[in-house]
CSV table of C-alpha atoms in Angstrom, one decimal:
chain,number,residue,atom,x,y,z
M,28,UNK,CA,67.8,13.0,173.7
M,29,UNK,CA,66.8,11.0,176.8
M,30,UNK,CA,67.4,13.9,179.2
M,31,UNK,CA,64.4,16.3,177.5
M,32,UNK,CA,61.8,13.2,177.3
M,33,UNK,CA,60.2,14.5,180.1
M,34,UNK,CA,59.6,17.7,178.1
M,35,UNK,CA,57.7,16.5,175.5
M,36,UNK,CA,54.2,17.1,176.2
M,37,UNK,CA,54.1,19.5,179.1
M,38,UNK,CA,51.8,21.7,178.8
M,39,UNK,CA,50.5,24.9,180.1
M,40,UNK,CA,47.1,27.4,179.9
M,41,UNK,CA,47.1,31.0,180.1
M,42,UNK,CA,44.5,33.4,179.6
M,43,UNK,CA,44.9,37.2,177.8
M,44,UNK,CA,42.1,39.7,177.3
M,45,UNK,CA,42.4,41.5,173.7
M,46,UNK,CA,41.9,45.6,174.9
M,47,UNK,CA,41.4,48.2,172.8
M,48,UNK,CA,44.4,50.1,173.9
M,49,UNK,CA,46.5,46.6,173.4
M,50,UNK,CA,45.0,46.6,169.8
M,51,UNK,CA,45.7,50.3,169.1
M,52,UNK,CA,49.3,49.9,170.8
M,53,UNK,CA,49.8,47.3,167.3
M,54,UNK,CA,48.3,49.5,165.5
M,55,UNK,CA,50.4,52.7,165.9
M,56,UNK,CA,53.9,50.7,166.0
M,57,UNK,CA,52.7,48.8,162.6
M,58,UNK,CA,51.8,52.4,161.0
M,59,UNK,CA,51.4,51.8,157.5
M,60,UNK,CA,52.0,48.3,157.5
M,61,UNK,CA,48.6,46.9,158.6
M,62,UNK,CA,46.0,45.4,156.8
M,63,UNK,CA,42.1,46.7,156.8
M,64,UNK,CA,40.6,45.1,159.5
M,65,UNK,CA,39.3,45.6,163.9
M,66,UNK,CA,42.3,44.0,164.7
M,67,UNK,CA,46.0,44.1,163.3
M,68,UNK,CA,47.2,40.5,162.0
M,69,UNK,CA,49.6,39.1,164.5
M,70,UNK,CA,48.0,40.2,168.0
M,71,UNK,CA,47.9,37.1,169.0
M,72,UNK,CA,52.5,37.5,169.9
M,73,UNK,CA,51.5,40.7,172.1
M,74,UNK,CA,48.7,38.3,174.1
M,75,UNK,CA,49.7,36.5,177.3
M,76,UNK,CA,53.4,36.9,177.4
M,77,UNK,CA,55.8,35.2,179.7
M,78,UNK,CA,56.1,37.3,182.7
M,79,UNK,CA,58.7,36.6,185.5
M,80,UNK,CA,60.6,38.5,187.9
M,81,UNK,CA,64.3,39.3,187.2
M,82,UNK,CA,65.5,37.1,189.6
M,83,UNK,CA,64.0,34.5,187.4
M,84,UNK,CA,65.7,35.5,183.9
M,85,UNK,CA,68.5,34.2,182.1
M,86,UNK,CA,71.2,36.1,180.7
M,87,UNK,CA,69.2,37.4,177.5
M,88,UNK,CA,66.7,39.3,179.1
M,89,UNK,CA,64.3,36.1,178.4
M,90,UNK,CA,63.1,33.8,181.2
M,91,UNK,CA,65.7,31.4,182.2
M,92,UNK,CA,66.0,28.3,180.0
M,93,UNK,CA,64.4,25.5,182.4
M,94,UNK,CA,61.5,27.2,183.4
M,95,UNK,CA,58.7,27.3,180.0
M,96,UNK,CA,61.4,25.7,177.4
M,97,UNK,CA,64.2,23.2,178.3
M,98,UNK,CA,68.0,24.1,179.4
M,99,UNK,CA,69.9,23.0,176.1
M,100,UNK,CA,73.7,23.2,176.5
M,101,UNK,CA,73.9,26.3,174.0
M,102,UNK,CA,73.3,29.8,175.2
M,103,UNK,CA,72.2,31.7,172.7
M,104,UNK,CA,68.1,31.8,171.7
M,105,UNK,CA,66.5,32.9,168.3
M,106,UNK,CA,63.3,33.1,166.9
M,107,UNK,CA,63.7,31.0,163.7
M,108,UNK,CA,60.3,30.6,162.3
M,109,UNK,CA,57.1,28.7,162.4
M,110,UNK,CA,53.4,28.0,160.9
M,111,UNK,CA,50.1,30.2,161.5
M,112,UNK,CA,46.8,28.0,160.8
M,113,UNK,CA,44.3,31.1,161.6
M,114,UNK,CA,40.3,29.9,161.7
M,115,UNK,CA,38.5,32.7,162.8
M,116,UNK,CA,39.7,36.5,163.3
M,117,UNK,CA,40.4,37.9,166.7
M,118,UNK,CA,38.0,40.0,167.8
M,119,UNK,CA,38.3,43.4,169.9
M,120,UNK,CA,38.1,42.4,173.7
M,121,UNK,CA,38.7,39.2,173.2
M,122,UNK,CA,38.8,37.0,176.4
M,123,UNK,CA,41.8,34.9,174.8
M,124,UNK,CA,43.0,31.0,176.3
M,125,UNK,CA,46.2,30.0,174.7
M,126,UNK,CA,47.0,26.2,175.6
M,127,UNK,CA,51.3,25.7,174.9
M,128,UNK,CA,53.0,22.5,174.7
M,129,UNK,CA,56.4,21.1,173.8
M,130,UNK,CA,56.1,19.8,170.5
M,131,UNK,CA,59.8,18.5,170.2
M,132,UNK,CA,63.2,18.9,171.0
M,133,UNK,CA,66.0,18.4,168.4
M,134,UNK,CA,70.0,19.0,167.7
M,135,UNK,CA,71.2,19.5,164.4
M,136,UNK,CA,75.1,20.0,162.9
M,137,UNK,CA,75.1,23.5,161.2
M,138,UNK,CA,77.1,25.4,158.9
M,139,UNK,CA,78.5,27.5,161.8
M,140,UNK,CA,78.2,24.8,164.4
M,141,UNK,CA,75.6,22.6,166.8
M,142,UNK,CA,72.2,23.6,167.0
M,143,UNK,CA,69.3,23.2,168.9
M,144,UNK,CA,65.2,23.2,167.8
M,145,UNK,CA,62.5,23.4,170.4
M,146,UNK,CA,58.9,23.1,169.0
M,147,UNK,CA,56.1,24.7,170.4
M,148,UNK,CA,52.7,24.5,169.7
M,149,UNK,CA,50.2,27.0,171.0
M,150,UNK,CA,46.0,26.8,170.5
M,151,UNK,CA,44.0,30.4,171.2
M,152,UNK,CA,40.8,30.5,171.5
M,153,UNK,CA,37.9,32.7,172.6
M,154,UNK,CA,34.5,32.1,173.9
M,155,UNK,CA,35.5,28.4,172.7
M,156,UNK,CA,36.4,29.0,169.2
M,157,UNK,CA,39.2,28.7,167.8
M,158,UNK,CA,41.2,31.6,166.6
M,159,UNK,CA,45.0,30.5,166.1
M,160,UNK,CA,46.7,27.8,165.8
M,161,UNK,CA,50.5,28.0,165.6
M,162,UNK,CA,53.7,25.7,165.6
M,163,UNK,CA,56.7,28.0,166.8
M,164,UNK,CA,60.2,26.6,166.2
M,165,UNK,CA,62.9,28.1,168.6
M,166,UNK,CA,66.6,27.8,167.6
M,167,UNK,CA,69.8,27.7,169.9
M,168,UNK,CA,73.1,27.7,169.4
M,169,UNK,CA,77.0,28.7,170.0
M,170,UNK,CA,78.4,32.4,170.8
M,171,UNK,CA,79.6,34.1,167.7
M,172,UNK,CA,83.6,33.6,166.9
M,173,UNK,CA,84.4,36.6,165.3
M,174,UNK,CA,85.0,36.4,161.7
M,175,UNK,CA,83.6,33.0,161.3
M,176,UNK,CA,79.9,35.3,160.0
M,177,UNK,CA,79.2,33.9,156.6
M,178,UNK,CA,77.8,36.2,154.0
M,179,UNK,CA,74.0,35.8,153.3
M,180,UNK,CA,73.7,35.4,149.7
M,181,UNK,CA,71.9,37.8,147.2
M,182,UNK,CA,67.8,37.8,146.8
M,183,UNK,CA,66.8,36.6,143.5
M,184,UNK,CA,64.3,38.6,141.1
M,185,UNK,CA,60.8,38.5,141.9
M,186,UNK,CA,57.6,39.8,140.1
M,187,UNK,CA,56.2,41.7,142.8
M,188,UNK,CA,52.6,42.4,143.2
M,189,UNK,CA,53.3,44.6,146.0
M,190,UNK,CA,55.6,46.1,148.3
M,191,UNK,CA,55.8,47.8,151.5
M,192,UNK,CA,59.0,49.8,152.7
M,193,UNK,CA,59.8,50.7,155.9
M,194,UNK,CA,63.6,51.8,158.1
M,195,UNK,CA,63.1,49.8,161.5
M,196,UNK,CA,64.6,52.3,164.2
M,197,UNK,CA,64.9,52.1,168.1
M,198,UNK,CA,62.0,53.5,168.6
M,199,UNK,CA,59.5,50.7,166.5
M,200,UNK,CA,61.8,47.8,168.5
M,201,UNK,CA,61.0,49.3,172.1
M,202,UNK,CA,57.3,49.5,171.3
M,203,UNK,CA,57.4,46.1,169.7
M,204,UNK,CA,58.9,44.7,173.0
M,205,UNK,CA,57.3,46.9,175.2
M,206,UNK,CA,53.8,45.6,173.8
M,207,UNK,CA,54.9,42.4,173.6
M,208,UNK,CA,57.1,41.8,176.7
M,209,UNK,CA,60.2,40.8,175.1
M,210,UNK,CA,62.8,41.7,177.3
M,211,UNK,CA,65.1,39.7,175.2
M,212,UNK,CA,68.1,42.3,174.9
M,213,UNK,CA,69.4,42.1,171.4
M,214,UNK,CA,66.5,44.6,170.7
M,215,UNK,CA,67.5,47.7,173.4
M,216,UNK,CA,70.5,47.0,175.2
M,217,UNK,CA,73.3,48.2,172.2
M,218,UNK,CA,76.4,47.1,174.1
M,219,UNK,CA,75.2,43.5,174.6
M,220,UNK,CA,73.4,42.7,171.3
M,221,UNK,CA,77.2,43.9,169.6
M,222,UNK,CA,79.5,42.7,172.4
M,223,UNK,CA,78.0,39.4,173.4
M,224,UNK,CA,75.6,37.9,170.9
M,225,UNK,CA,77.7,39.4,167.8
M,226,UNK,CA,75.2,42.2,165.8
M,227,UNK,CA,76.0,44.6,164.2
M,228,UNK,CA,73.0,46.7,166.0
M,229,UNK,CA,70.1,46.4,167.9
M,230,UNK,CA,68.1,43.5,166.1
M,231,UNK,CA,64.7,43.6,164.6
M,232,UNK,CA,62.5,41.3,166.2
M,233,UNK,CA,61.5,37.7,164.1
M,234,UNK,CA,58.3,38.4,164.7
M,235,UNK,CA,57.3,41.4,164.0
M,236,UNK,CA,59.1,41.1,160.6
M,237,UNK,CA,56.9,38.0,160.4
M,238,UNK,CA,54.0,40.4,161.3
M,239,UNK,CA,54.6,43.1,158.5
M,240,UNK,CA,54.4,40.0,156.1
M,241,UNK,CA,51.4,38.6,157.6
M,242,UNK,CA,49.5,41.4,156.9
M,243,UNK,CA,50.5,42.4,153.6
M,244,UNK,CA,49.5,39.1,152.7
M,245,UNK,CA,45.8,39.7,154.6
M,246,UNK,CA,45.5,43.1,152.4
M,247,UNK,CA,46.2,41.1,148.9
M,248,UNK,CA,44.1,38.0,149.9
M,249,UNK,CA,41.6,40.6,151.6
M,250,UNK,CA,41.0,38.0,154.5
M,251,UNK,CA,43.5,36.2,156.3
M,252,UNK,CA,45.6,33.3,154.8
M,253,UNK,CA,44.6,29.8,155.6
M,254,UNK,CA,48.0,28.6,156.5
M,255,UNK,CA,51.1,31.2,156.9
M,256,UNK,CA,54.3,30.0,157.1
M,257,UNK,CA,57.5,31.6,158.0
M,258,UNK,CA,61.4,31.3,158.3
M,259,UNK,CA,64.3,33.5,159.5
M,260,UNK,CA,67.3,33.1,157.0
M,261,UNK,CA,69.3,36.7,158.2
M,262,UNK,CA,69.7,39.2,161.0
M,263,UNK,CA,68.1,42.5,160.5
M,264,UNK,CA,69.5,45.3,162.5
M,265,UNK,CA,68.2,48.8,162.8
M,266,UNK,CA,69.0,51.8,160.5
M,267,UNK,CA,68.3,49.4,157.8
M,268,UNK,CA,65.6,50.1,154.8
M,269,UNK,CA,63.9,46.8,154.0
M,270,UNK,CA,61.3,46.1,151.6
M,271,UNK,CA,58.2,43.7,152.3
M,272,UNK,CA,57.2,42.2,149.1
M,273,UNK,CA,54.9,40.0,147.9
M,274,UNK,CA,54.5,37.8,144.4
M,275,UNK,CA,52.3,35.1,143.5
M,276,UNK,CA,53.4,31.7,143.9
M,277,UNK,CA,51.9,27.9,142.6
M,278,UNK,CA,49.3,28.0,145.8
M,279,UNK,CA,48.8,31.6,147.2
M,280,UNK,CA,52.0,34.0,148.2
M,281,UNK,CA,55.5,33.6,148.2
M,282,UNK,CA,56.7,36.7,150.8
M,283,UNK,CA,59.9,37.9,151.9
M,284,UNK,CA,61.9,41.1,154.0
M,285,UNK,CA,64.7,42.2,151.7
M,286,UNK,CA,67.3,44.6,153.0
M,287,UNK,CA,67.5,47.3,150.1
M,288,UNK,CA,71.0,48.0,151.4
M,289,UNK,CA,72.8,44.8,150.3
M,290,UNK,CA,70.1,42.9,148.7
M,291,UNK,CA,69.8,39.8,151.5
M,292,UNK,CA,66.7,38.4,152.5
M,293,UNK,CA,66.3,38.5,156.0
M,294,UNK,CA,63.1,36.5,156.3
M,295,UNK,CA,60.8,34.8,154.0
M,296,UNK,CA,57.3,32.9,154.3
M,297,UNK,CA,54.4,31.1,151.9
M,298,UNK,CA,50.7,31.8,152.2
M,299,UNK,CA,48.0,29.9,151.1
């Protein structure tokens, strides 16, 4: 761990302004799957991405691994959850200053081989308050050796107090990433989400699944949870139906995705 010492604790500032046309970009790629409000839950992923030239990008489509996150000796990236503390709404034209550090850097032995955990902690705020505060937890790990997939296993029966549906096609992932400049290329580029990282399809994003769940827990609590926490457990691929449901758990919501198709839960989160 000595070598990514000098990691923990860099920081960096950037500054985003919340537009109206960024706001309704969100808004028409959610559809239905929004909660009342001037500005969708989860803007905050579409503010001040990372924006490099392609001379500067690593294999993925993402910028190279040694440039904003450290260069850990496995090559393939994942969004694999995090924690939302929101304080205040965002607001429409926000002027927004996100403050990111390294949190932590971390290896772990998994089920289908070494991994790697980078923590990052981000801060928004506008006008001097606080909007957003947010640990993001990035996973690394081997190529895929084929037939060594394990099988998710089956979502267990929930009392749900609501659910959303929706069928994620390429059309919702290229305005996702478009908004949000992700250029990672699981989520447009067919022949290198399938051939190299091992889908079956053009992936759904982490986030924006995180985002559908976000706000159907905003519409239930009718103002945004306290604390909103999330985790990836599957990959979700286009093409498939999933529902977004929602039941009532010991403090606040228990949430998940859950392909309708096979019954797997492809992402799951608490609010409070």
């Amino acid at each position: 761990m000595g070598e990514y010492d000098d990691w923990i604790g860099r920081e960096r500032v950037v500054e985003d302004r919340l537009t109206p046309r960024l706001v309704e970009e969100l808004r028409v790629t959610l559809g239905p799957l929004v909660a009342p409000g001037a500005v969708p839950v989860g803007a905050q992923w579409c503010l001040a991405p990372d924006m490099l030239p392609a001379s500067e990008l690593g294999r993925d489509g993402h910028p190279r691994p040694g440039i904003y996150t450290p260069q850990l000796p496995l090559p393939r990236r994942m969004w694999a959850g995090g924690l939302l503390e929101f304080a205040t709404p965002f607001e429409v034209d926000d002027l927004v200053t996100r403050r990111t550090r390294i949190a932590d850097v971390q290896f772990k032995q998994g089920r289908s081989g070494p991994l790697g955990f980078v923590a990052v902690e981000h801060r928004y705020e506008a006008g001097g308050v606080l909007r957003l505060s947010e640990r993001h937890d990035i996973v690394y790990r081997e190529d895929p050796v084929p037939g060594q997939a394990a099988s998710p296993p089956q979502a267990a029966p929930w009392e749900v107090l609501k659910s959303w549906r929706v069928t994620p096609d390429p059309t919702m992932l290229f305005r996702y990433s478009a908004i949000s400049f992700n250029g990672h290329r699981i989520h447009y580029d067919q022949p290198y989400a399938t051939g190299v990282e091992g889908y079956d399809g053009l992936v759904v994003h982490g986030p924006l699944q995180s985002v559908w769940m976000q706000n159907l827990a905003a519409d239930l609590m009718g103002a945004l949870p306290a604390r909103f926490s999330y985790r990836g457990l599957s990959p979700l691929t286009v093409g498939h139906e999933v529902a977004i449901e929602a039941r009532a758990a010991e403090a606040g919501l228990a949430l998940r995705v859950r392909r309708l198709s096979d019954n797997v839960v492809t992402m799951q989160a608490e609010a409070v």
